[in-house]
XYZ file of N, CA, C and O in Angstrom:
328
model
N 21.075 -52.421 -46.932
C 21.265 -52.476 -48.396
C 19.912 -52.443 -49.206
O 18.883 -52.717 -48.651
N 19.945 -51.866 -50.543
C 18.711 -51.761 -51.199
C 18.386 -53.113 -51.758
O 19.106 -53.928 -52.092
N 17.002 -53.537 -51.634
C 16.735 -54.714 -52.174
C 16.908 -54.967 -53.772
O 16.909 -53.919 -54.559
N 17.306 -56.211 -54.046
C 17.640 -56.508 -55.389
C 16.313 -56.991 -56.201
O 15.665 -57.861 -55.690
N 15.962 -56.484 -57.347
C 14.915 -57.061 -58.104
C 15.160 -58.579 -58.310
O 16.237 -58.928 -58.433
N 13.914 -59.331 -58.374
C 13.920 -60.716 -58.709
C 14.706 -60.987 -60.107
O 14.383 -60.257 -61.180
N 15.681 -61.723 -59.969
C 16.406 -62.099 -61.461
C 15.616 -62.868 -62.134
O 14.857 -63.879 -61.793
N 15.811 -62.785 -63.321
C 15.278 -63.687 -64.514
C 15.698 -65.251 -64.520
O 14.956 -66.062 -65.167
N 16.944 -65.349 -63.963
C 17.421 -66.762 -63.991
C 16.665 -67.826 -62.906
O 17.210 -68.887 -62.817
N 15.935 -67.213 -62.122
C 15.366 -68.076 -61.085
C 16.196 -68.325 -59.906
O 15.981 -69.261 -59.273
N 17.185 -67.374 -59.600
C 18.087 -67.574 -58.700
C 17.481 -67.343 -57.110
O 18.161 -67.465 -56.210
N 16.347 -66.974 -57.194
C 15.630 -66.738 -56.042
C 14.543 -67.586 -55.714
O 13.541 -67.469 -54.966
N 14.484 -68.677 -56.366
C 13.387 -69.627 -56.338
C 13.862 -70.916 -55.514
O 14.995 -71.361 -55.760
N 13.059 -71.196 -54.452
C 13.101 -72.385 -53.825
C 12.030 -73.339 -54.021
O 10.916 -72.975 -54.208
N 12.390 -74.445 -54.683
C 11.162 -75.409 -55.050
C 11.079 -76.617 -54.177
O 12.208 -77.161 -53.718
N 9.823 -76.928 -53.948
C 9.537 -78.234 -53.094
C 8.690 -79.097 -53.644
O 7.677 -78.682 -54.154
N 9.071 -80.492 -53.934
C 8.508 -81.444 -54.687
C 7.535 -82.195 -53.806
O 7.585 -81.944 -52.685
N 6.699 -82.795 -54.497
C 5.591 -83.670 -53.835
C 6.352 -84.648 -52.860
O 5.684 -84.904 -51.645
N 7.522 -85.127 -53.190
C 8.047 -85.927 -52.208
C 9.032 -85.268 -51.038
O 9.445 -85.916 -50.320
N 8.877 -84.048 -51.153
C 9.635 -83.318 -50.148
C 11.089 -82.904 -50.562
O 11.815 -82.311 -49.726
N 11.446 -83.143 -51.673
C 12.723 -82.632 -52.311
C 12.764 -81.060 -52.242
O 11.903 -80.628 -52.855
N 13.901 -80.509 -52.106
C 14.202 -79.119 -52.082
C 15.301 -78.813 -53.150
O 16.242 -79.486 -53.190
N 15.003 -77.847 -54.090
C 15.893 -77.183 -54.700
C 16.005 -75.847 -54.474
O 14.975 -75.169 -54.340
N 17.327 -75.235 -54.480
C 17.513 -73.605 -54.135
C 18.117 -73.424 -55.579
O 19.144 -73.854 -55.698
N 17.696 -72.224 -56.263
C 18.279 -71.691 -57.405
C 18.568 -72.542 -58.343
O 19.564 -72.593 -58.990
N 17.532 -73.644 -58.501
C 17.850 -74.675 -59.587
C 18.675 -75.948 -59.131
O 18.717 -77.006 -59.909
N 19.340 -75.936 -58.080
C 20.334 -76.940 -57.678
C 19.663 -77.648 -56.509
O 19.164 -77.187 -55.552
N 19.679 -79.088 -56.563
C 19.261 -79.880 -55.186
C 19.938 -79.493 -54.083
O 21.112 -79.085 -54.133
N 19.094 -79.492 -53.120
C 19.620 -79.168 -51.800
C 19.311 -80.195 -50.662
O 18.364 -80.260 -50.341
N 20.417 -80.904 -50.325
C 20.169 -81.732 -49.165
C 19.674 -81.056 -47.961
O 20.099 -79.982 -47.582
N 19.142 -81.661 -47.005
C 18.436 -81.058 -45.844
C 19.455 -80.461 -45.078
O 19.234 -79.439 -44.368
N 20.889 -81.238 -44.735
C 21.754 -80.575 -44.114
C 22.511 -79.369 -44.578
O 23.098 -78.549 -43.904
N 21.998 -79.072 -45.897
C 22.793 -77.937 -46.394
C 21.830 -76.502 -46.421
O 22.087 -75.413 -46.929
N 20.455 -77.013 -46.252
C 19.428 -75.910 -46.536
C 19.719 -74.547 -45.720
O 19.641 -73.674 -46.441
N 19.986 -74.516 -44.361
C 20.304 -73.334 -43.868
C 21.338 -72.426 -44.169
O 21.247 -71.431 -44.475
N 22.515 -73.198 -44.678
C 23.576 -72.348 -45.367
C 23.039 -71.880 -46.750
O 23.178 -70.635 -47.004
N 22.273 -72.434 -47.575
C 21.766 -72.116 -48.766
C 20.888 -70.908 -48.529
O 20.789 -70.031 -49.555
N 20.004 -71.069 -47.602
C 18.948 -69.851 -47.421
C 19.729 -68.631 -46.892
O 19.342 -67.584 -47.473
N 20.720 -68.885 -46.078
C 21.612 -67.535 -45.765
C 22.139 -67.074 -46.945
O 22.240 -65.837 -46.833
N 22.582 -67.753 -47.929
C 23.334 -67.348 -49.141
C 22.135 -66.544 -49.926
O 22.587 -65.295 -50.408
N 21.047 -66.916 -49.928
C 19.949 -66.083 -50.627
C 19.576 -64.837 -49.963
O 19.558 -63.890 -50.437
N 19.656 -65.024 -48.467
C 19.397 -63.821 -47.677
C 20.510 -62.737 -48.015
O 20.085 -61.532 -48.160
N 21.704 -63.066 -48.182
C 22.800 -62.061 -48.507
C 22.835 -61.451 -49.748
O 23.320 -60.569 -50.202
N 21.943 -61.925 -50.582
C 21.971 -61.564 -52.048
C 20.824 -60.418 -52.156
O 20.589 -59.510 -52.835
N 20.035 -60.101 -50.851
C 19.146 -59.139 -50.941
C 18.075 -59.116 -51.687
O 17.661 -57.980 -52.248
N 17.657 -60.337 -52.327
C 16.479 -60.071 -53.403
C 15.115 -59.437 -52.750
O 14.965 -59.715 -51.527
N 14.318 -58.746 -53.404
C 13.167 -58.210 -53.077
C 12.296 -59.433 -52.453
O 11.531 -59.102 -51.368
N 12.277 -60.480 -53.174
C 11.493 -61.449 -52.891
C 11.937 -62.813 -53.219
O 12.781 -62.940 -54.101
N 11.928 -63.644 -52.243
C 12.295 -65.153 -52.616
C 10.880 -65.970 -52.835
O 9.854 -65.822 -51.980
N 10.760 -66.737 -53.923
C 9.788 -67.488 -54.261
C 9.933 -68.830 -53.746
O 10.822 -69.543 -54.084
N 8.934 -69.434 -53.131
C 8.823 -70.957 -52.609
C 7.743 -71.533 -53.505
O 6.652 -71.167 -53.480
N 8.119 -72.286 -54.510
C 7.260 -72.931 -55.457
C 7.084 -74.356 -54.899
O 8.025 -75.017 -54.931
N 5.839 -74.765 -54.730
C 5.684 -76.120 -54.373
C 4.778 -76.947 -55.193
O 3.787 -76.339 -55.915
N 4.990 -78.165 -55.312
C 4.091 -78.919 -56.170
C 2.738 -79.289 -55.622
O 2.677 -79.061 -54.131
N 1.776 -79.600 -56.252
C 0.363 -79.634 -55.612
C 0.379 -80.634 -54.599
O -0.280 -80.585 -53.359
N 1.216 -81.767 -54.475
C 1.239 -82.776 -53.585
C 2.116 -82.624 -52.454
O 2.398 -83.377 -51.308
N 2.853 -81.442 -52.415
C 3.946 -81.138 -51.342
C 2.948 -81.012 -50.052
O 2.224 -80.156 -50.053
N 3.697 -81.642 -48.958
C 2.923 -81.434 -47.677
C 3.013 -80.131 -47.241
O 4.152 -79.429 -47.239
N 1.855 -79.500 -46.769
C 1.901 -78.239 -46.241
C 2.724 -77.880 -45.034
O 3.236 -76.869 -44.855
N 2.907 -79.057 -44.367
C 3.844 -78.852 -42.928
C 5.244 -78.568 -43.422
O 5.927 -77.746 -42.970
N 5.610 -79.295 -44.637
C 6.850 -79.009 -45.108
C 6.884 -77.429 -45.674
O 8.036 -76.686 -45.718
N 5.884 -77.101 -46.401
C 6.001 -75.724 -46.982
C 6.049 -74.529 -45.724
O 6.929 -73.679 -45.783
N 5.214 -74.917 -44.632
C 5.258 -73.966 -43.668
C 6.762 -73.957 -42.857
O 7.285 -72.844 -42.407
N 7.369 -75.244 -42.766
C 8.589 -75.264 -42.107
C 9.857 -74.640 -43.083
O 10.491 -74.093 -42.536
N 9.627 -74.692 -44.309
C 10.584 -74.109 -45.304
C 10.397 -72.312 -45.196
O 11.361 -71.684 -45.108
N 9.132 -72.131 -45.095
C 8.804 -70.639 -44.987
C 9.445 -70.065 -43.526
O 10.124 -68.998 -43.544
N 9.305 -70.792 -42.562
C 9.981 -70.318 -41.297
C 11.533 -70.624 -41.353
O 12.229 -69.553 -40.972
N 12.171 -71.323 -41.891
C 13.426 -71.693 -42.328
C 13.884 -70.186 -43.044
O 15.143 -69.682 -42.690
N 13.284 -69.946 -43.978
C 13.690 -68.720 -44.830
C 13.652 -67.594 -43.741
O 14.569 -66.569 -43.941
N 12.548 -67.336 -42.989
C 12.676 -66.097 -42.003
C 13.804 -66.238 -40.986
O 14.481 -65.223 -40.888
N 14.025 -67.309 -40.665
C 15.239 -67.416 -39.694
C 16.405 -67.144 -40.350
O 17.426 -66.636 -39.574
N 16.683 -67.324 -41.574
C 17.837 -67.223 -42.339
C 17.971 -65.693 -42.667
O 19.069 -65.009 -43.207
N 16.787 -64.856 -42.518
C 16.863 -63.476 -42.739
C 16.163 -62.929 -44.109
O 16.367 -61.841 -44.334
N 15.663 -64.064 -44.647
C 14.672 -63.503 -45.771
C 13.410 -62.949 -45.353
O 12.528 -63.690 -44.771
N 13.108 -61.825 -45.716
C 11.975 -60.984 -45.168
C 10.670 -61.101 -46.078
O 9.589 -61.169 -45.572
N 10.806 -61.128 -47.310
C 9.608 -61.226 -48.250
C 9.575 -62.620 -48.944
O 10.614 -62.909 -49.777
N 8.734 -63.255 -48.624
C 8.514 -64.718 -49.326
C 7.355 -64.681 -50.023
O 6.113 -64.388 -49.469
N 7.215 -65.256 -51.209
C 5.804 -65.390 -52.037
C 5.900 -66.860 -52.171
O 6.663 -67.473 -52.668
N 4.576 -67.337 -51.949
C 4.223 -68.762 -52.106
C 3.495 -69.048 -53.508
O 2.700 -68.231 -53.796
N 3.950 -69.962 -54.334
C 3.382 -70.350 -55.596
C 3.232 -71.790 -55.619
O 4.137 -72.769 -55.275
N 2.015 -72.289 -55.884
C 1.826 -73.458 -56.247
C 2.052 -74.031 -57.638
O 1.270 -73.278 -58.555
N 2.660 -75.140 -58.169
C 2.499 -75.355 -59.596
C 1.478 -76.265 -60.008
O 0.888 -76.871 -59.239
């Protein structure tokens, strides 16, 4: 399938707070639902998924989130720090 351009509504954004809380497309995402939510993002075929992290977010969590995205089938990931 053809990649879908990034939507204006932020539905391709995963956010990681300094406390380690994750939101996917603006909705809180408990750790036990993360894999399913990432697979949903992968199925939408966005050109890019953005991981936006707070300055205090642990780098290990950012790396783990990036790896989880790849495992879910998300191929292009852009990292942004707020």
